[in-house]
Amino acid sequence: MFIGFDYGTANCSVAMMEQGEPRLLTLENDGIYIPSTLAAPTRESVAEYLFKFRDIKPLDSVGEQVLRRAIALNREECIDLEASDLAFGHSALDLYLQDPSETYYVKSPKSFLGASGLRDVQVSFFEDLVCAMMDNIKRNAETDAQACITDTVIGRPVNFHGRDSEAANQQAENILLKAAKRAGFKNIEFQFEPVAAGLEYEATLTENKTVLVVDIGGGTTDCSLIEMGPRWRGQSNRAQSLLAHSGQRVGGNDLDIALAFKQLMTPFGLGSKTTANIAMPHIQFWNPIAINSVDAQADFYSRSNLATLNQLKKEAQEPEKLARLLEVFHETLGYSIVRHAEEAKIALSEHPQYSVVMNLLSEQLEVDIHFEDMINAIESPKQKMAELVKEAVMQGRVQPDAIFMTGGSARSPILRSAVQETLPNIPVVSGNYFGSVTAGLARWAEVCFK
């Protein structure tokens, strides 16, 4: 049996073909989408969990090294791992929020794939993370489908990180490929996510069109200019229909982080000064919430930075604010702050004002955010997304007949307006914001494996 697999930055979903149409399968409770999150007692627990409870072994010597070290460290910490200690999706977030300081929590590991400077052991660790999530999803999907799943088409962005970084793209795709093999998939293909979304839109067309697909996901924005319609439907060779692609690692997560930085970090000391009237370094307020950067997270939560934060508190004009930043360090609150920003972003799409309430150990912080504040905060990532739209059209050297917007962040009226302003007088259409990519991947899997 084959499926389309959208291993997304914000959410994951899979779909099978049933009576000629894609059907998304249940992955968590009764939901067809599962957040791309994992929680465990320690970072090292992931490798041990795969080996001990899923009988999933490393594929190479580096993976074996990571596994041996993981087991040894867990023994040193007297952690006797149980199968139920690893949680995924909403359950992972619930576990993290219960005790952030005692839980290893990762959101959107896809954001880290293709990052420059990763050592072999880090690449192997991310492979374990992705494998554990894919294994969980595959088992749940098989329960719903009541069949063994062997083949899959996995969606991938045009560029995982920087533009035209083939080395980064190859590294990321290799991690996905190895993880999928270890999770039990036998035959694996890849397809660009915007192309997959376009295939789903194409199924609704009764005439041929040139369509610009704009997929604004959690981690990346990808654009594909595609000729589509009855002429192309079901063809295995679509090379001539794919006119242009553009993509960059800028997505919904970047909007959340930008909003968190501009609006939620002031109570933690952003904009404050030392007794010598020197501004507090911005990097100390960016790094804890830059949850899609390996380097930023490592720098902020390092032991050496703890000494720096304590020194900044001593020198601060408002030491109570730096005390809160120290709590962010000790309680690992960066993910929680970004989650508050995400909730504000969603609410501000429908309301002019939203109050964020953050519960710390000793106090409750309330920050009011207005719609105009959000517009200002996300201006930079919004402009990057608009440039990708321009780039795809310039590459293709043809104006599209329609713009098909998909991806969770494409719901934002601010981003839809930005795309419309970039290409005025071209109709903007939408389908299932969350499911178009998954459905299109299932359609392409049918072409590949049937």
Tab-separated table of C-alpha atoms in Angstrom:
chain	number	residue	atom	x	y	z
A	1	MET	CA	0.000	0.000	0.000
A	2	PHE	CA	1.207	3.547	-0.749
A	3	ILE	CA	0.611	6.937	0.876
A	4	GLY	CA	1.487	10.580	0.421
A	5	PHE	CA	3.423	11.853	3.456
A	6	ASP	CA	3.579	15.539	4.352
A	7	TYR	CA	6.312	15.687	6.994
A	8	GLY	CA	5.606	19.298	7.826
A	9	THR	CA	7.293	21.903	9.982
A	10	ALA	CA	4.149	22.641	11.977
A	11	ASN	CA	2.057	19.515	11.372
A	12	CYS	CA	2.354	16.118	9.727
A	13	SER	CA	-0.317	14.287	7.751
A	14	VAL	CA	-0.615	11.336	5.393
A	15	ALA	CA	-3.177	10.321	2.782
A	16	MET	CA	-4.123	7.200	0.851
A	17	MET	CA	-6.083	6.978	-2.386
A	18	GLU	CA	-9.591	5.615	-1.942
A	19	GLN	CA	-12.027	5.300	-4.859
A	20	GLY	CA	-9.954	7.726	-6.921
A	21	GLU	CA	-9.751	10.447	-4.259
A	22	PRO	CA	-7.239	11.151	-1.468
A	23	ARG	CA	-8.320	10.353	2.089
A	24	LEU	CA	-6.310	11.743	4.985
A	25	LEU	CA	-5.710	9.128	7.659
A	26	THR	CA	-6.198	9.515	11.399
A	27	LEU	CA	-2.915	10.067	13.244
A	28	GLU	CA	-3.699	11.246	16.782
A	29	ASN	CA	-6.931	10.578	18.631
A	30	ASP	CA	-9.511	11.449	15.961
A	31	GLY	CA	-7.340	14.030	14.212
A	32	ILE	CA	-5.857	13.804	10.722
A	33	TYR	CA	-3.068	16.258	11.587
A	34	ILE	CA	-0.439	15.714	14.268
A	35	PRO	CA	1.815	18.569	15.440
A	36	SER	CA	5.474	18.044	14.534
A	37	THR	CA	6.576	17.739	18.139
A	38	LEU	CA	8.309	15.185	20.337
A	39	ALA	CA	8.926	15.042	24.076
A	40	ALA	CA	11.146	12.700	26.057
A	41	PRO	CA	12.876	12.558	29.449
A	42	THR	CA	16.217	13.436	27.821
A	43	ARG	CA	17.664	14.150	24.397
A	44	GLU	CA	19.414	10.772	24.520
A	45	SER	CA	16.149	8.900	25.091
A	46	VAL	CA	15.172	9.046	21.408
A	47	ALA	CA	17.926	6.724	20.164
A	48	GLU	CA	17.400	4.303	23.061
A	49	TYR	CA	13.619	4.280	22.505
A	50	LEU	CA	14.027	3.306	18.842
A	51	PHE	CA	16.425	0.489	19.671
A	52	LYS	CA	14.770	-0.803	22.856
A	53	PHE	CA	11.076	-0.562	22.038
A	54	ARG	CA	10.827	-0.342	18.242
A	55	ASP	CA	13.695	-2.655	17.271
A	56	ILE	CA	14.956	0.063	14.935
A	57	LYS	CA	18.727	-0.073	14.666
A	58	PRO	CA	21.187	2.534	13.358
A	59	LEU	CA	22.257	2.249	9.729
A	60	ASP	CA	25.907	3.220	10.209
A	61	SER	CA	28.753	3.463	12.714
A	62	VAL	CA	27.942	7.069	13.646
A	63	GLY	CA	24.415	6.029	14.573
A	64	GLU	CA	25.781	3.161	16.635
A	65	GLN	CA	28.060	5.611	18.440
A	66	VAL	CA	25.111	7.905	19.182
A	67	LEU	CA	23.098	4.945	20.502
A	68	ARG	CA	25.893	3.686	22.795
A	69	ARG	CA	26.443	7.161	24.208
A	70	ALA	CA	22.715	7.657	24.718
A	71	ILE	CA	22.322	4.442	26.692
A	72	ALA	CA	25.385	5.234	28.803
A	73	LEU	CA	24.219	8.765	29.633
A	74	ASN	CA	20.725	7.587	30.551
A	75	ARG	CA	22.275	5.012	32.898
A	76	GLU	CA	24.414	7.711	34.503
A	77	GLU	CA	21.262	9.771	35.074
A	78	CYS	CA	19.467	6.674	36.460
A	79	ILE	CA	16.808	6.947	33.746
A	80	ASP	CA	15.057	3.626	33.191
A	81	LEU	CA	13.291	4.408	29.935
A	82	GLU	CA	9.753	3.142	29.333
A	83	ALA	CA	8.005	3.039	25.964
A	84	SER	CA	5.410	5.538	27.207
A	85	ASP	CA	8.105	8.070	28.097
A	86	LEU	CA	8.231	9.329	24.498
A	87	ALA	CA	5.260	11.434	23.425
A	88	PHE	CA	4.289	12.893	20.064
A	89	GLY	CA	1.989	15.645	18.827
A	90	HIS	CA	-0.387	17.243	21.304
A	91	SER	CA	0.673	14.749	23.968
A	92	ALA	CA	4.265	15.963	23.628
A	93	LEU	CA	3.232	19.583	24.169
A	94	ASP	CA	1.135	18.623	27.204
A	95	LEU	CA	4.117	16.786	28.699
A	96	TYR	CA	6.420	19.756	28.088
A	97	LEU	CA	4.015	22.292	29.603
A	98	GLN	CA	3.656	20.178	32.746
A	99	ASP	CA	7.379	20.476	33.507
A	100	PRO	CA	9.450	22.386	30.920
A	101	SER	CA	12.725	22.144	32.841
A	102	GLU	CA	12.557	18.339	33.166
A	103	THR	CA	11.389	17.538	29.630
A	104	TYR	CA	13.360	17.360	26.416
A	105	TYR	CA	11.008	18.949	23.898
A	106	VAL	CA	11.532	19.641	20.224
A	107	LYS	CA	9.171	21.374	17.849
A	108	SER	CA	9.597	21.311	14.086
A	109	PRO	CA	12.783	19.242	13.674
A	110	LYS	CA	12.311	19.756	9.931
A	111	SER	CA	13.502	23.344	10.491
A	112	PHE	CA	16.941	22.052	11.421
A	113	LEU	CA	17.384	19.771	8.416
A	114	GLY	CA	19.962	21.123	5.994
A	115	ALA	CA	21.493	23.496	8.543
A	116	SER	CA	25.124	24.314	7.844
A	117	GLY	CA	27.890	23.158	10.136
A	118	LEU	CA	26.105	20.088	11.523
A	119	ARG	CA	28.502	17.422	12.728
A	120	ASP	CA	27.936	13.768	11.838
A	121	VAL	CA	26.589	12.981	15.308
A	122	GLN	CA	24.092	15.861	15.024
A	123	VAL	CA	22.908	14.630	11.626
A	124	SER	CA	22.486	11.155	13.132
A	125	PHE	CA	20.518	12.596	16.051
A	126	PHE	CA	18.117	14.416	13.725
A	127	GLU	CA	17.716	11.191	11.767
A	128	ASP	CA	16.640	9.495	15.013
A	129	LEU	CA	14.164	12.295	15.753
A	130	VAL	CA	12.576	12.128	12.312
A	131	CYS	CA	12.539	8.312	12.374
A	132	ALA	CA	10.744	8.201	15.726
A	133	MET	CA	8.074	10.602	14.465
A	134	MET	CA	7.674	8.773	11.137
A	135	ASP	CA	7.425	5.427	12.900
A	136	ASN	CA	4.661	6.746	15.170
A	137	ILE	CA	2.775	8.238	12.219
A	138	LYS	CA	3.144	5.106	10.085
A	139	ARG	CA	1.774	2.846	12.830
A	140	ASN	CA	-1.216	5.108	13.461
A	141	ALA	CA	-1.913	5.419	9.721
A	142	GLU	CA	-1.812	1.624	9.312
A	143	THR	CA	-4.339	1.262	12.132
A	144	ASP	CA	-6.741	3.584	10.321
A	145	ALA	CA	-6.109	2.105	6.859
A	146	GLN	CA	-6.131	-1.464	8.214
A	147	ALA	CA	-3.256	-2.279	5.876
A	148	CYS	CA	0.528	-2.430	5.848
A	149	ILE	CA	2.057	0.689	4.295
A	150	THR	CA	5.199	0.011	2.266
A	151	ASP	CA	5.546	2.864	-0.227
A	152	THR	CA	5.422	6.635	0.138
A	153	VAL	CA	5.983	9.941	-1.610
A	154	ILE	CA	7.373	12.444	0.880
A	155	GLY	CA	6.955	16.166	0.331
A	156	ARG	CA	9.961	18.466	0.526
A	157	PRO	CA	10.408	22.235	0.182
A	158	VAL	CA	12.169	23.707	-2.821
A	159	ASN	CA	14.989	24.795	-0.494
A	160	PHE	CA	15.281	23.624	3.097
A	161	HIS	CA	17.536	26.551	4.042
A	162	GLY	CA	19.264	29.157	1.871
A	163	ARG	CA	18.367	29.626	-1.740
A	164	ASP	CA	20.017	27.285	-4.230
A	165	SER	CA	21.963	25.476	-1.510
A	166	GLU	CA	22.178	22.056	-3.087
A	167	ALA	CA	24.429	20.667	-0.340
A	168	ALA	CA	21.871	21.644	2.317
A	169	ASN	CA	19.007	20.184	0.280
A	170	GLN	CA	20.892	16.912	-0.232
A	171	GLN	CA	21.739	16.625	3.458
A	172	ALA	CA	18.115	17.212	4.462
A	173	GLU	CA	16.692	14.808	1.885
A	174	ASN	CA	19.181	12.116	2.959
A	175	ILE	CA	18.042	12.459	6.573
A	176	LEU	CA	14.409	12.059	5.504
A	177	LEU	CA	15.272	9.095	3.279
A	178	LYS	CA	17.242	7.202	5.932
A	179	ALA	CA	14.647	7.944	8.606
A	180	ALA	CA	11.840	6.694	6.360
A	181	LYS	CA	13.729	3.482	5.557
A	182	ARG	CA	14.367	2.816	9.235
A	183	ALA	CA	10.673	3.479	9.966
A	184	GLY	CA	9.753	0.654	7.593
A	185	PHE	CA	9.053	2.234	4.208
A	186	LYS	CA	10.397	0.131	1.318
A	187	ASN	CA	9.982	2.406	-1.724
A	188	ILE	CA	10.385	6.150	-1.205
A	189	GLU	CA	10.059	9.055	-3.636
A	190	PHE	CA	10.146	12.821	-3.093
A	191	GLN	CA	8.090	15.626	-4.603
A	192	PHE	CA	8.229	19.403	-4.146
A	193	GLU	CA	5.469	20.484	-1.763
A	194	PRO	CA	4.095	23.276	-3.984
A	195	VAL	CA	4.005	20.883	-6.952
A	196	ALA	CA	2.017	18.410	-4.831
A	197	ALA	CA	-0.409	21.138	-3.807
A	198	GLY	CA	-0.744	22.054	-7.468
A	199	LEU	CA	-1.662	18.464	-8.357
A	200	GLU	CA	-4.554	18.608	-5.916
A	201	TYR	CA	-5.762	21.918	-7.401
A	202	GLU	CA	-5.334	20.502	-10.904
A	203	ALA	CA	-7.870	17.776	-10.107
A	204	THR	CA	-10.556	20.506	-9.991
A	205	LEU	CA	-9.707	22.146	-13.344
A	206	THR	CA	-11.724	21.634	-16.514
A	207	GLU	CA	-9.343	23.680	-18.705
A	208	ASN	CA	-5.583	24.138	-18.967
A	209	LYS	CA	-4.073	27.011	-16.975
A	210	THR	CA	-0.756	28.417	-15.837
A	211	VAL	CA	-0.942	28.524	-12.062
A	212	LEU	CA	1.417	29.974	-9.478
A	213	VAL	CA	1.255	27.772	-6.382
A	214	VAL	CA	2.270	29.654	-3.220
A	215	ASP	CA	2.765	27.284	-0.287
A	216	ILE	CA	3.379	29.145	2.988
A	217	GLY	CA	4.105	26.482	5.558
A	218	GLY	CA	5.437	26.557	9.081
A	219	GLY	CA	9.094	26.560	8.077
A	220	THR	CA	9.367	27.522	4.406
A	221	THR	CA	7.637	29.457	1.668
A	222	ASP	CA	7.734	27.748	-1.717
A	223	CYS	CA	6.419	28.886	-5.089
A	224	SER	CA	6.021	26.812	-8.238
A	225	LEU	CA	4.804	28.097	-11.587
A	226	ILE	CA	3.065	25.163	-13.237
A	227	GLU	CA	1.105	24.465	-16.406
A	228	MET	CA	-1.768	22.270	-15.310
A	229	GLY	CA	-5.160	20.980	-16.342
A	230	PRO	CA	-6.667	18.074	-18.334
A	231	ARG	CA	-3.678	17.969	-20.698
A	232	TRP	CA	-1.282	17.070	-17.881
A	233	ARG	CA	-3.440	15.191	-15.399
A	234	GLY	CA	-2.105	11.725	-14.547
A	235	GLN	CA	1.091	12.026	-16.579
A	236	SER	CA	4.206	10.553	-14.982
A	237	ASN	CA	6.552	12.973	-16.772
A	238	ARG	CA	5.651	16.538	-15.795
A	239	ALA	CA	9.021	18.148	-16.562
A	240	GLN	CA	7.709	20.412	-19.317
A	241	SER	CA	4.830	21.629	-17.161
A	242	LEU	CA	7.103	22.837	-14.336
A	243	LEU	CA	8.118	26.328	-15.408
A	244	ALA	CA	9.844	27.754	-12.320
A	245	HIS	CA	10.455	27.229	-8.608
A	246	SER	CA	11.531	29.513	-5.769
A	247	GLY	CA	11.789	28.816	-2.075
A	248	GLN	CA	13.384	29.910	1.156
A	249	ARG	CA	13.313	29.014	4.824
A	250	VAL	CA	10.812	31.628	5.891
A	251	GLY	CA	7.376	30.579	7.095
A	252	GLY	CA	4.842	30.660	9.871
A	253	ASN	CA	7.457	29.937	12.533
A	254	ASP	CA	9.369	33.040	11.465
A	255	LEU	CA	6.224	35.144	11.846
A	256	ASP	CA	5.726	33.759	15.364
A	257	ILE	CA	9.355	34.361	16.334
A	258	ALA	CA	9.311	37.914	14.933
A	259	LEU	CA	6.119	38.715	16.844
A	260	ALA	CA	7.502	37.160	20.039
A	261	PHE	CA	10.704	39.171	19.767
A	262	LYS	CA	9.075	42.533	19.063
A	263	GLN	CA	6.128	42.224	21.472
A	264	LEU	CA	6.814	39.646	24.184
A	265	MET	CA	10.483	40.030	25.131
A	266	THR	CA	10.251	43.523	26.645
A	267	PRO	CA	9.192	42.208	30.087
A	268	PHE	CA	12.320	40.024	29.977
A	269	GLY	CA	14.623	43.008	29.428
A	270	LEU	CA	14.619	43.761	25.701
A	271	GLY	CA	15.149	47.516	25.301
A	272	SER	CA	16.370	47.967	28.879
A	273	LYS	CA	19.824	49.242	29.859
A	274	THR	CA	22.688	48.595	32.227
A	275	THR	CA	23.602	50.989	35.050
A	276	ALA	CA	26.247	52.338	32.646
A	277	ASN	CA	23.383	53.256	30.283
A	278	ILE	CA	24.380	50.613	27.713
A	279	ALA	CA	21.573	48.774	25.914
A	280	MET	CA	21.147	45.128	26.775
A	281	PRO	CA	22.452	42.937	23.908
A	282	HIS	CA	19.592	41.993	21.589
A	283	ILE	CA	21.041	38.544	20.986
A	284	GLN	CA	20.108	37.490	24.534
A	285	PHE	CA	16.434	38.058	23.722
A	286	TRP	CA	16.522	36.616	20.201
A	287	ASN	CA	18.329	33.348	20.884
A	288	PRO	CA	15.853	31.835	23.398
A	289	ILE	CA	12.948	32.213	20.975
A	290	ALA	CA	14.855	31.323	17.777
A	291	ILE	CA	13.509	27.792	18.068
A	292	ASN	CA	14.372	26.993	14.436
A	293	SER	CA	18.098	27.634	14.913
A	294	VAL	CA	20.387	24.962	16.374
A	295	ASP	CA	23.148	27.496	17.044
A	296	ALA	CA	20.899	30.079	18.713
A	297	GLN	CA	19.378	27.524	21.073
A	298	ALA	CA	22.759	26.027	21.927
A	299	ASP	CA	24.260	29.460	22.613
A	300	PHE	CA	21.458	30.647	24.874
A	301	TYR	CA	21.144	27.472	26.944
A	302	SER	CA	24.906	26.951	27.346
A	303	ARG	CA	26.592	27.034	30.762
A	304	SER	CA	28.808	29.909	29.682
A	305	ASN	CA	25.746	31.982	28.810
A	306	LEU	CA	24.293	31.380	32.272
A	307	ALA	CA	27.278	33.265	33.702
A	308	THR	CA	26.693	36.058	31.181
A	309	LEU	CA	23.016	36.339	32.128
A	310	ASN	CA	23.845	36.497	35.839
A	311	GLN	CA	26.332	39.285	35.136
A	312	LEU	CA	23.780	41.208	33.057
A	313	LYS	CA	21.321	40.975	35.939
A	314	LYS	CA	23.888	42.474	38.326
A	315	GLU	CA	24.515	45.358	35.929
A	316	ALA	CA	20.871	45.982	34.963
A	317	GLN	CA	18.909	49.125	35.721
A	318	GLU	CA	15.847	46.836	35.923
A	319	PRO	CA	17.206	43.602	37.421
A	320	GLU	CA	13.712	42.156	37.850
A	321	LYS	CA	13.428	41.894	34.054
A	322	LEU	CA	16.710	40.016	33.741
A	323	ALA	CA	15.558	37.733	36.550
A	324	ARG	CA	12.688	36.728	34.270
A	325	LEU	CA	15.156	36.038	31.453
A	326	LEU	CA	17.084	33.799	33.828
A	327	GLU	CA	13.829	31.945	34.465
A	328	VAL	CA	13.489	31.454	30.705
A	329	PHE	CA	16.943	29.856	30.836
A	330	HIS	CA	16.321	27.609	33.828
A	331	GLU	CA	12.785	26.556	32.841
A	332	THR	CA	13.461	26.295	29.076
A	333	LEU	CA	10.583	28.643	28.275
A	334	GLY	CA	11.525	29.667	24.741
A	335	TYR	CA	9.013	27.314	23.090
A	336	SER	CA	6.282	28.491	25.436
A	337	ILE	CA	6.871	32.170	24.567
A	338	VAL	CA	6.745	31.435	20.840
A	339	ARG	CA	3.556	29.452	21.333
A	340	HIS	CA	1.970	32.512	22.980
A	341	ALA	CA	3.007	34.562	19.950
A	342	GLU	CA	1.475	31.998	17.606
A	343	GLU	CA	-1.819	32.154	19.509
A	344	ALA	CA	-1.725	35.957	19.288
A	345	LYS	CA	-1.032	35.839	15.536
A	346	ILE	CA	-4.054	33.602	14.962
A	347	ALA	CA	-6.330	35.726	17.161
A	348	LEU	CA	-5.215	38.986	15.544
A	349	SER	CA	-6.283	37.717	12.138
A	350	GLU	CA	-9.855	38.198	13.353
A	351	HIS	CA	-9.611	40.719	16.204
A	352	PRO	CA	-7.967	44.158	16.517
A	353	GLN	CA	-6.360	43.398	19.885
A	354	TYR	CA	-5.250	40.372	21.912
A	355	SER	CA	-3.933	39.978	25.470
A	356	VAL	CA	-1.150	37.462	25.999
A	357	VAL	CA	-0.971	35.993	29.501
A	358	MET	CA	2.313	34.302	30.447
A	359	ASN	CA	2.521	32.379	33.712
A	360	LEU	CA	5.948	32.376	35.336
A	361	LEU	CA	6.866	30.673	38.602
A	362	SER	CA	6.256	33.712	40.793
A	363	GLU	CA	4.115	36.032	38.689
A	364	GLN	CA	1.772	36.431	35.759
A	365	LEU	CA	2.693	38.705	32.861
A	366	GLU	CA	0.089	40.263	30.586
A	367	VAL	CA	1.007	41.920	27.288
A	368	ASP	CA	-1.517	43.623	24.992
A	369	ILE	CA	-0.796	43.290	21.258
A	370	HIS	CA	-2.680	45.246	18.592
A	371	PHE	CA	-3.156	44.320	14.944
A	372	GLU	CA	-0.858	47.157	13.877
A	373	ASP	CA	1.855	45.814	16.187
A	374	MET	CA	1.715	42.459	14.414
A	375	ILE	CA	1.914	44.086	10.960
A	376	ASN	CA	5.065	45.943	12.004
A	377	ALA	CA	6.609	42.881	13.667
A	378	ILE	CA	6.263	40.584	10.658
A	379	GLU	CA	7.216	43.100	7.947
A	380	SER	CA	10.608	41.529	7.227
A	381	PRO	CA	9.463	37.900	6.736
A	382	LYS	CA	6.419	39.148	4.799
A	383	GLN	CA	8.675	40.970	2.325
A	384	LYS	CA	10.839	37.860	1.885
A	385	MET	CA	7.717	35.879	0.980
A	386	ALA	CA	6.638	38.520	-1.550
A	387	GLU	CA	10.101	38.412	-3.167
A	388	LEU	CA	9.768	34.658	-3.679
A	389	VAL	CA	6.516	35.249	-5.579
A	390	LYS	CA	8.256	37.766	-7.849
A	391	GLU	CA	11.217	35.446	-8.353
A	392	ALA	CA	9.107	32.511	-9.555
A	393	VAL	CA	7.243	34.645	-12.099
A	394	MET	CA	10.479	36.217	-13.369
A	395	GLN	CA	12.050	32.779	-13.792
A	396	GLY	CA	9.048	31.418	-15.674
A	397	ARG	CA	8.742	34.526	-17.874
A	398	VAL	CA	4.972	34.198	-17.993
A	399	GLN	CA	2.141	35.676	-15.978
A	400	PRO	CA	-0.026	33.092	-14.213
A	401	ASP	CA	-3.743	32.788	-14.881
A	402	ALA	CA	-4.363	32.174	-11.177
A	403	ILE	CA	-2.556	32.074	-7.835
A	404	PHE	CA	-3.274	29.031	-5.682
A	405	MET	CA	-2.390	29.688	-2.036
A	406	THR	CA	-2.006	26.855	0.431
A	407	GLY	CA	-0.267	26.089	3.739
A	408	GLY	CA	-1.416	27.015	7.224
A	409	SER	CA	0.043	30.534	7.133
A	410	ALA	CA	-1.653	31.264	3.797
A	411	ARG	CA	-4.831	31.875	5.811
A	412	SER	CA	-3.350	35.154	7.035
A	413	PRO	CA	-5.126	38.113	5.411
A	414	ILE	CA	-1.874	40.077	5.714
A	415	LEU	CA	0.069	37.550	3.638
A	416	ARG	CA	-2.740	37.099	1.116
A	417	SER	CA	-2.820	40.864	0.622
A	418	ALA	CA	0.955	40.928	0.169
A	419	VAL	CA	0.741	38.299	-2.584
A	420	GLN	CA	-2.165	40.106	-4.234
A	421	GLU	CA	-0.254	43.401	-4.184
A	422	THR	CA	2.771	41.688	-5.730
A	423	LEU	CA	0.675	40.292	-8.616
A	424	PRO	CA	-2.368	42.557	-8.929
A	425	ASN	CA	-5.360	41.642	-11.103
A	426	ILE	CA	-4.652	37.911	-10.912
A	427	PRO	CA	-7.297	35.891	-9.050
A	428	VAL	CA	-6.196	34.246	-5.792
A	429	VAL	CA	-7.839	30.907	-5.024
A	430	SER	CA	-7.472	28.455	-2.141
A	431	GLY	CA	-8.344	24.886	-1.310
A	432	ASN	CA	-7.657	23.010	1.885
A	433	TYR	CA	-4.940	25.126	3.493
A	434	PHE	CA	-3.564	22.206	5.507
A	435	GLY	CA	-4.402	19.196	3.351
A	436	SER	CA	-3.664	20.201	-0.247
A	437	VAL	CA	-0.017	19.136	-0.140
A	438	THR	CA	-0.853	15.799	1.492
A	439	ALA	CA	-3.621	15.046	-0.995
A	440	GLY	CA	-1.392	15.956	-3.935
A	441	LEU	CA	1.366	13.715	-2.611
A	442	ALA	CA	-1.112	10.820	-2.490
A	443	ARG	CA	-2.085	11.526	-6.109
A	444	TRP	CA	1.581	11.505	-7.141
A	445	ALA	CA	2.150	8.292	-5.168
A	446	GLU	CA	-0.562	6.699	-7.266
A	447	VAL	CA	1.348	7.726	-10.406
A	448	CYS	CA	4.632	6.406	-8.980
A	449	PHE	CA	3.551	3.103	-7.450
A	450	LYS	CA	0.404	1.891	-9.193
